[in-house]
PDB file of N, CA and C in Angstrom:
ATOM      1  N   MET A   1      83.209 156.068  52.150  1.00  0.00           N
ATOM      2  CA  MET A   1      83.689 157.361  52.547  1.00  0.00           C
ATOM      3  C   MET A   1      82.549 158.266  52.985  1.00  0.00           C
ATOM      4  N   CYS A   2      81.484 158.316  52.221  1.00  0.00           N
ATOM      5  CA  CYS A   2      80.350 159.194  52.555  1.00  0.00           C
ATOM      6  C   CYS A   2      79.605 158.747  53.807  1.00  0.00           C
ATOM      7  N   ARG A   3      79.834 157.510  54.212  1.00  0.00           N
ATOM      8  CA  ARG A   3      79.173 157.024  55.428  1.00  0.00           C
ATOM      9  C   ARG A   3      79.629 157.821  56.651  1.00  0.00           C
ATOM     10  N   SER A   4      80.746 158.501  56.529  1.00  0.00           N
ATOM     11  CA  SER A   4      81.248 159.290  57.679  1.00  0.00           C
ATOM     12  C   SER A   4      80.614 160.704  57.708  1.00  0.00           C
ATOM     13  N   ILE A   5      79.853 161.057  56.684  1.00  0.00           N
ATOM     14  CA  ILE A   5      79.177 162.355  56.734  1.00  0.00           C
ATOM     15  C   ILE A   5      77.940 162.184  57.632  1.00  0.00           C
ATOM     16  N   LYS A   6      77.915 162.989  58.681  1.00  0.00           N
ATOM     17  CA  LYS A   6      76.809 162.889  59.623  1.00  0.00           C
ATOM     18  C   LYS A   6      75.708 163.898  59.295  1.00  0.00           C
ATOM     19  N   THR A   7      74.534 163.596  59.711  1.00  0.00           N
ATOM     20  CA  THR A   7      73.386 164.530  59.535  1.00  0.00           C
ATOM     21  C   THR A   7      73.668 165.730  60.412  1.00  0.00           C
ATOM     22  N   LEU A   8      73.510 166.926  59.852  1.00  0.00           N
ATOM     23  CA  LEU A   8      73.883 168.146  60.576  1.00  0.00           C
ATOM     24  C   LEU A   8      72.692 168.955  61.039  1.00  0.00           C
ATOM     25  N   ARG A   9      71.487 168.440  60.897  1.00  0.00           N
ATOM     26  CA  ARG A   9      70.336 169.221  61.348  1.00  0.00           C
ATOM     27  C   ARG A   9      69.718 168.530  62.585  1.00  0.00           C
ATOM     28  N   PRO A  10      69.037 169.314  63.370  1.00  0.00           N
ATOM     29  CA  PRO A  10      68.328 168.743  64.506  1.00  0.00           C
ATOM     30  C   PRO A  10      67.180 167.850  64.008  1.00  0.00           C
ATOM     31  N   PRO A  11      66.789 166.844  64.666  1.00  0.00           N
ATOM     32  CA  PRO A  11      67.260 166.390  65.963  1.00  0.00           C
ATOM     33  C   PRO A  11      68.482 165.448  65.896  1.00  0.00           C
ATOM     34  N   ALA A  12      68.950 165.090  64.704  1.00  0.00           N
ATOM     35  CA  ALA A  12      70.089 164.226  64.605  1.00  0.00           C
ATOM     36  C   ALA A  12      71.312 164.814  65.274  1.00  0.00           C
ATOM     37  N   LEU A  13      71.489 166.109  65.136  1.00  0.00           N
ATOM     38  CA  LEU A  13      72.579 166.833  65.791  1.00  0.00           C
ATOM     39  C   LEU A  13      71.849 167.815  66.734  1.00  0.00           C
ATOM     40  N   PRO A  14      71.885 167.556  68.055  1.00  0.00           N
ATOM     41  CA  PRO A  14      71.121 168.348  68.988  1.00  0.00           C
ATOM     42  C   PRO A  14      71.453 169.840  68.980  1.00  0.00           C
ATOM     43  N   GLU A  15      72.723 170.149  68.826  1.00  0.00           N
ATOM     44  CA  GLU A  15      73.125 171.581  68.794  1.00  0.00           C
ATOM     45  C   GLU A  15      73.291 172.027  67.348  1.00  0.00           C
ATOM     46  N   GLU A  16      73.398 173.300  67.145  1.00  0.00           N
ATOM     47  CA  GLU A  16      73.578 173.844  65.789  1.00  0.00           C
ATOM     48  C   GLU A  16      74.914 173.389  65.214  1.00  0.00           C
ATOM     49  N   ALA A  17      74.923 173.028  63.950  1.00  0.00           N
ATOM     50  CA  ALA A  17      76.157 172.568  63.310  1.00  0.00           C
ATOM     51  C   ALA A  17      77.175 173.736  63.266  1.00  0.00           C
ATOM     52  N   THR A  18      78.391 173.396  63.543  1.00  0.00           N
ATOM     53  CA  THR A  18      79.465 174.424  63.510  1.00  0.00           C
ATOM     54  C   THR A  18      80.011 174.523  62.105  1.00  0.00           C
ATOM     55  N   GLU A  19      80.794 175.600  61.865  1.00  0.00           N
ATOM     56  CA  GLU A  19      81.474 175.732  60.572  1.00  0.00           C
ATOM     57  C   GLU A  19      82.382 174.540  60.347  1.00  0.00           C
ATOM     58  N   GLU A  20      82.998 174.072  61.397  1.00  0.00           N
ATOM     59  CA  GLU A  20      83.891 172.910  61.281  1.00  0.00           C
ATOM     60  C   GLU A  20      83.130 171.651  60.854  1.00  0.00           C
ATOM     61  N   ASP A  21      81.949 171.429  61.430  1.00  0.00           N
ATOM     62  CA  ASP A  21      81.094 170.293  61.032  1.00  0.00           C
ATOM     63  C   ASP A  21      80.726 170.385  59.536  1.00  0.00           C
ATOM     64  N   ILE A  22      80.342 171.591  59.107  1.00  0.00           N
ATOM     65  CA  ILE A  22      79.914 171.794  57.728  1.00  0.00           C
ATOM     66  C   ILE A  22      81.078 171.613  56.779  1.00  0.00           C
ATOM     67  N   ARG A  23      82.205 172.148  57.111  1.00  0.00           N
ATOM     68  CA  ARG A  23      83.399 172.025  56.244  1.00  0.00           C
ATOM     69  C   ARG A  23      83.863 170.536  56.160  1.00  0.00           C
ATOM     70  N   ALA A  24      83.794 169.818  57.263  1.00  0.00           N
ATOM     71  CA  ALA A  24      84.188 168.423  57.248  1.00  0.00           C
ATOM     72  C   ALA A  24      83.254 167.591  56.358  1.00  0.00           C
ATOM     73  N   ALA A  25      81.971 167.907  56.389  1.00  0.00           N
ATOM     74  CA  ALA A  25      81.004 167.188  55.521  1.00  0.00           C
ATOM     75  C   ALA A  25      81.281 167.526  54.080  1.00  0.00           C
ATOM     76  N   ALA A  26      81.572 168.789  53.786  1.00  0.00           N
ATOM     77  CA  ALA A  26      81.866 169.225  52.384  1.00  0.00           C
ATOM     78  C   ALA A  26      83.120 168.548  51.907  1.00  0.00           C
ATOM     79  N   LEU A  27      84.120 168.466  52.716  1.00  0.00           N
ATOM     80  CA  LEU A  27      85.395 167.805  52.344  1.00  0.00           C
ATOM     81  C   LEU A  27      85.147 166.318  52.031  1.00  0.00           C
ATOM     82  N   GLN A  28      84.381 165.635  52.860  1.00  0.00           N
ATOM     83  CA  GLN A  28      84.101 164.228  52.621  1.00  0.00           C
ATOM     84  C   GLN A  28      83.345 164.055  51.313  1.00  0.00           C
ATOM     85  N   TYR A  29      82.432 164.952  51.028  1.00  0.00           N
ATOM     86  CA  TYR A  29      81.673 164.884  49.752  1.00  0.00           C
ATOM     87  C   TYR A  29      82.593 165.056  48.548  1.00  0.00           C
ATOM     88  N   VAL A  30      83.465 166.062  48.599  1.00  0.00           N
ATOM     89  CA  VAL A  30      84.382 166.311  47.475  1.00  0.00           C
ATOM     90  C   VAL A  30      85.342 165.146  47.340  1.00  0.00           C
ATOM     91  N   ARG A  31      85.810 164.589  48.411  1.00  0.00           N
ATOM     92  CA  ARG A  31      86.680 163.416  48.323  1.00  0.00           C
ATOM     93  C   ARG A  31      85.997 162.262  47.657  1.00  0.00           C
ATOM     94  N   LYS A  32      84.731 162.017  48.025  1.00  0.00           N
ATOM     95  CA  LYS A  32      83.973 160.900  47.445  1.00  0.00           C
ATOM     96  C   LYS A  32      83.752 161.113  45.957  1.00  0.00           C
ATOM     97  N   VAL A  33      83.303 162.298  45.581  1.00  0.00           N
ATOM     98  CA  VAL A  33      82.974 162.590  44.190  1.00  0.00           C
ATOM     99  C   VAL A  33      84.228 162.568  43.311  1.00  0.00           C
ATOM    100  N   SER A  34      85.317 163.133  43.811  1.00  0.00           N
ATOM    101  CA  SER A  34      86.537 163.253  43.017  1.00  0.00           C
ATOM    102  C   SER A  34      87.328 161.932  42.995  1.00  0.00           C
ATOM    103  N   GLY A  35      87.139 161.124  44.024  1.00  0.00           N
ATOM    104  CA  GLY A  35      87.907 159.911  44.142  1.00  0.00           C
ATOM    105  C   GLY A  35      89.291 160.102  44.686  1.00  0.00           C
ATOM    106  N   PHE A  36      89.579 161.304  45.185  1.00  0.00           N
ATOM    107  CA  PHE A  36      90.885 161.607  45.778  1.00  0.00           C
ATOM    108  C   PHE A  36      90.765 161.988  47.229  1.00  0.00           C
ATOM    109  N   ARG A  37      91.590 161.378  48.057  1.00  0.00           N
ATOM    110  CA  ARG A  37      91.615 161.785  49.477  1.00  0.00           C
ATOM    111  C   ARG A  37      92.281 163.152  49.578  1.00  0.00           C
ATOM    112  N   ALA A  38      93.330 163.319  48.829  1.00  0.00           N
ATOM    113  CA  ALA A  38      94.031 164.626  48.740  1.00  0.00           C
ATOM    114  C   ALA A  38      94.399 164.843  47.307  1.00  0.00           C
ATOM    115  N   PRO A  39      94.116 166.014  46.761  1.00  0.00           N
ATOM    116  CA  PRO A  39      94.396 166.243  45.333  1.00  0.00           C
ATOM    117  C   PRO A  39      95.883 166.488  45.081  1.00  0.00           C
ATOM    118  N   ALA A  40      96.276 166.213  43.830  1.00  0.00           N
ATOM    119  CA  ALA A  40      97.629 166.578  43.408  1.00  0.00           C
ATOM    120  C   ALA A  40      97.732 168.112  43.397  1.00  0.00           C
ATOM    121  N   ALA A  41      98.940 168.616  43.418  1.00  0.00           N
ATOM    122  CA  ALA A  41      99.169 170.052  43.480  1.00  0.00           C
ATOM    123  C   ALA A  41      98.433 170.771  42.337  1.00  0.00           C
ATOM    124  N   HIS A  42      98.382 170.179  41.155  1.00  0.00           N
ATOM    125  CA  HIS A  42      97.748 170.882  40.026  1.00  0.00           C
ATOM    126  C   HIS A  42      96.203 170.878  40.125  1.00  0.00           C
ATOM    127  N   ASN A  43      95.651 170.116  41.058  1.00  0.00           N
ATOM    128  CA  ASN A  43      94.227 170.091  41.282  1.00  0.00           C
ATOM    129  C   ASN A  43      93.778 170.740  42.603  1.00  0.00           C
ATOM    130  N   ARG A  44      94.743 171.210  43.400  1.00  0.00           N
ATOM    131  CA  ARG A  44      94.480 171.741  44.730  1.00  0.00           C
ATOM    132  C   ARG A  44      93.470 172.894  44.692  1.00  0.00           C
ATOM    133  N   GLU A  45      93.660 173.840  43.812  1.00  0.00           N
ATOM    134  CA  GLU A  45      92.782 175.018  43.753  1.00  0.00           C
ATOM    135  C   GLU A  45      91.342 174.623  43.476  1.00  0.00           C
ATOM    136  N   VAL A  46      91.098 173.781  42.459  1.00  0.00           N
ATOM    137  CA  VAL A  46      89.738 173.414  42.122  1.00  0.00           C
ATOM    138  C   VAL A  46      89.114 172.544  43.239  1.00  0.00           C
ATOM    139  N   PHE A  47      89.915 171.715  43.853  1.00  0.00           N
ATOM    140  CA  PHE A  47      89.429 170.870  44.953  1.00  0.00           C
ATOM    141  C   PHE A  47      88.995 171.759  46.135  1.00  0.00           C
ATOM    142  N   ASP A  48      89.854 172.697  46.515  1.00  0.00           N
ATOM    143  CA  ASP A  48      89.540 173.605  47.611  1.00  0.00           C
ATOM    144  C   ASP A  48      88.320 174.487  47.323  1.00  0.00           C
ATOM    145  N   ARG A  49      88.220 174.941  46.062  1.00  0.00           N
ATOM    146  CA  ARG A  49      87.081 175.778  45.693  1.00  0.00           C
ATOM    147  C   ARG A  49      85.772 174.988  45.795  1.00  0.00           C
ATOM    148  N   ALA A  50      85.823 173.720  45.391  1.00  0.00           N
ATOM    149  CA  ALA A  50      84.628 172.862  45.474  1.00  0.00           C
ATOM    150  C   ALA A  50      84.207 172.704  46.946  1.00  0.00           C
ATOM    151  N   VAL A  51      85.186 172.474  47.804  1.00  0.00           N
ATOM    152  CA  VAL A  51      84.902 172.311  49.250  1.00  0.00           C
ATOM    153  C   VAL A  51      84.233 173.607  49.781  1.00  0.00           C
ATOM    154  N   ASP A  52      84.804 174.777  49.407  1.00  0.00           N
ATOM    155  CA  ASP A  52      84.262 176.053  49.857  1.00  0.00           C
ATOM    156  C   ASP A  52      82.822 176.233  49.396  1.00  0.00           C
ATOM    157  N   GLU A  53      82.562 175.961  48.103  1.00  0.00           N
ATOM    158  CA  GLU A  53      81.248 176.160  47.532  1.00  0.00           C
ATOM    159  C   GLU A  53      80.219 175.243  48.169  1.00  0.00           C
ATOM    160  N   ILE A  54      80.603 173.994  48.399  1.00  0.00           N
ATOM    161  CA  ILE A  54      79.679 173.017  48.989  1.00  0.00           C
ATOM    162  C   ILE A  54      79.432 173.378  50.467  1.00  0.00           C
ATOM    163  N   ALA A  55      80.469 173.828  51.145  1.00  0.00           N
ATOM    164  CA  ALA A  55      80.274 174.247  52.540  1.00  0.00           C
ATOM    165  C   ALA A  55      79.290 175.451  52.619  1.00  0.00           C
ATOM    166  N   GLU A  56      79.420 176.408  51.698  1.00  0.00           N
ATOM    167  CA  GLU A  56      78.533 177.543  51.663  1.00  0.00           C
ATOM    168  C   GLU A  56      77.077 177.114  51.376  1.00  0.00           C
ATOM    169  N   ALA A  57      76.915 176.234  50.401  1.00  0.00           N
ATOM    170  CA  ALA A  57      75.588 175.732  50.051  1.00  0.00           C
ATOM    171  C   ALA A  57      74.977 174.961  51.238  1.00  0.00           C
ATOM    172  N   THR A  58      75.796 174.207  51.913  1.00  0.00           N
ATOM    173  CA  THR A  58      75.322 173.434  53.078  1.00  0.00           C
ATOM    174  C   THR A  58      74.905 174.370  54.206  1.00  0.00           C
ATOM    175  N   ALA A  59      75.681 175.392  54.463  1.00  0.00           N
ATOM    176  CA  ALA A  59      75.315 176.368  55.493  1.00  0.00           C
ATOM    177  C   ALA A  59      73.981 177.053  55.178  1.00  0.00           C
ATOM    178  N   ARG A  60      73.791 177.421  53.893  1.00  0.00           N
ATOM    179  CA  ARG A  60      72.499 178.031  53.490  1.00  0.00           C
ATOM    180  C   ARG A  60      71.384 177.060  53.658  1.00  0.00           C
ATOM    181  N   LEU A  61      71.579 175.804  53.276  1.00  0.00           N
ATOM    182  CA  LEU A  61      70.552 174.779  53.425  1.00  0.00           C
ATOM    183  C   LEU A  61      70.145 174.665  54.868  1.00  0.00           C
ATOM    184  N   LEU A  62      71.121 174.503  55.758  1.00  0.00           N
ATOM    185  CA  LEU A  62      70.823 174.332  57.185  1.00  0.00           C
ATOM    186  C   LEU A  62      70.150 175.575  57.756  1.00  0.00           C
ATOM    187  N   GLN A  63      70.488 176.750  57.288  1.00  0.00           N
ATOM    188  CA  GLN A  63      69.876 177.966  57.789  1.00  0.00           C
ATOM    189  C   GLN A  63      68.439 178.068  57.318  1.00  0.00           C
ATOM    190  N   ASP A  64      68.157 177.645  56.120  1.00  0.00           N
ATOM    191  CA  ASP A  64      66.806 177.855  55.512  1.00  0.00           C
ATOM    192  C   ASP A  64      65.861 176.678  55.660  1.00  0.00           C
ATOM    193  N   ILE A  65      66.346 175.500  55.943  1.00  0.00           N
ATOM    194  CA  ILE A  65      65.520 174.321  55.988  1.00  0.00           C
ATOM    195  C   ILE A  65      64.511 174.441  57.147  1.00  0.00           C
ATOM    196  N   GLU A  66      63.307 174.030  56.885  1.00  0.00           N
ATOM    197  CA  GLU A  66      62.249 174.065  57.881  1.00  0.00           C
ATOM    198  C   GLU A  66      62.075 172.653  58.438  1.00  0.00           C
ATOM    199  N   ILE A  67      62.129 172.513  59.735  1.00  0.00           N
ATOM    200  CA  ILE A  67      61.947 171.229  60.375  1.00  0.00           C
ATOM    201  C   ILE A  67      60.583 171.269  61.036  1.00  0.00           C
ATOM    202  N   ARG A  68      59.735 170.325  60.672  1.00  0.00           N
ATOM    203  CA  ARG A  68      58.382 170.301  61.216  1.00  0.00           C
ATOM    204  C   ARG A  68      58.392 170.346  62.713  1.00  0.00           C
ATOM    205  N   GLY A  69      57.553 171.228  63.241  1.00  0.00           N
ATOM    206  CA  GLY A  69      57.467 171.363  64.694  1.00  0.00           C
ATOM    207  C   GLY A  69      58.465 172.337  65.269  1.00  0.00           C
ATOM    208  N   ALA A  70      59.538 172.586  64.564  1.00  0.00           N
ATOM    209  CA  ALA A  70      60.568 173.499  65.050  1.00  0.00           C
ATOM    210  C   ALA A  70      60.391 174.886  64.443  1.00  0.00           C
ATOM    211  N   GLY A  71      59.654 175.017  63.363  1.00  0.00           N
ATOM    212  CA  GLY A  71      59.459 176.293  62.679  1.00  0.00           C
ATOM    213  C   GLY A  71      58.769 177.306  63.554  1.00  0.00           C
ATOM    214  N   GLN A  72      57.751 176.861  64.310  1.00  0.00           N
ATOM    215  CA  GLN A  72      57.035 177.763  65.167  1.00  0.00           C
ATOM    216  C   GLN A  72      57.923 178.238  66.335  1.00  0.00           C
ATOM    217  N   ALA A  73      58.721 177.330  66.882  1.00  0.00           N
ATOM    218  CA  ALA A  73      59.595 177.676  67.978  1.00  0.00           C
ATOM    219  C   ALA A  73      60.633 178.673  67.487  1.00  0.00           C
ATOM    220  N   ARG A  74      61.161 178.472  66.266  1.00  0.00           N
ATOM    221  CA  ARG A  74      62.174 179.369  65.687  1.00  0.00           C
ATOM    222  C   ARG A  74      61.567 180.751  65.466  1.00  0.00           C
ATOM    223  N   THR A  75      60.332 180.795  64.941  1.00  0.00           N
ATOM    224  CA  THR A  75      59.651 182.041  64.673  1.00  0.00           C
ATOM    225  C   THR A  75      59.372 182.789  65.979  1.00  0.00           C
ATOM    226  N   ALA A  76      58.878 182.077  67.006  1.00  0.00           N
ATOM    227  CA  ALA A  76      58.569 182.667  68.253  1.00  0.00           C
ATOM    228  C   ALA A  76      59.833 183.241  68.920  1.00  0.00           C
ATOM    229  N   ALA A  77      60.931 182.466  68.823  1.00  0.00           N
ATOM    230  CA  ALA A  77      62.188 182.929  69.417  1.00  0.00           C
ATOM    231  C   ALA A  77      62.700 184.151  68.697  1.00  0.00           C
ATOM    232  N   GLY A  78      62.515 184.231  67.385  1.00  0.00           N
ATOM    233  CA  GLY A  78      63.004 185.373  66.628  1.00  0.00           C
ATOM    234  C   GLY A  78      62.211 186.639  66.903  1.00  0.00           C
ATOM    235  N   SER A  79      60.941 186.533  67.279  1.00  0.00           N
ATOM    236  CA  SER A  79      60.135 187.689  67.533  1.00  0.00           C
ATOM    237  C   SER A  79      60.166 188.165  68.968  1.00  0.00           C
ATOM    238  N   ALA A  80      60.799 187.366  69.842  1.00  0.00           N
ATOM    239  CA  ALA A  80      60.849 187.724  71.254  1.00  0.00           C
ATOM    240  C   ALA A  80      61.856 188.817  71.539  1.00  0.00           C
TER     241      ALA A  80
END
């Protein structure tokens, strides 16, 4: 199941990851860890909350991660 989670940072993904990409990866992770493709009704809230939290953490990671050689370009672009 986790084999379908793709790398979301450049250069593996040439363009910036979308919210949809991040949410799909978070969903795959929660499915793998929980062992459920879709949760039962009594687990839906906790399942969805986990997906939300992992998606948020993933977005922060992708925003803050430094990729060698790209940091200078990002800094230069930000100061222009």
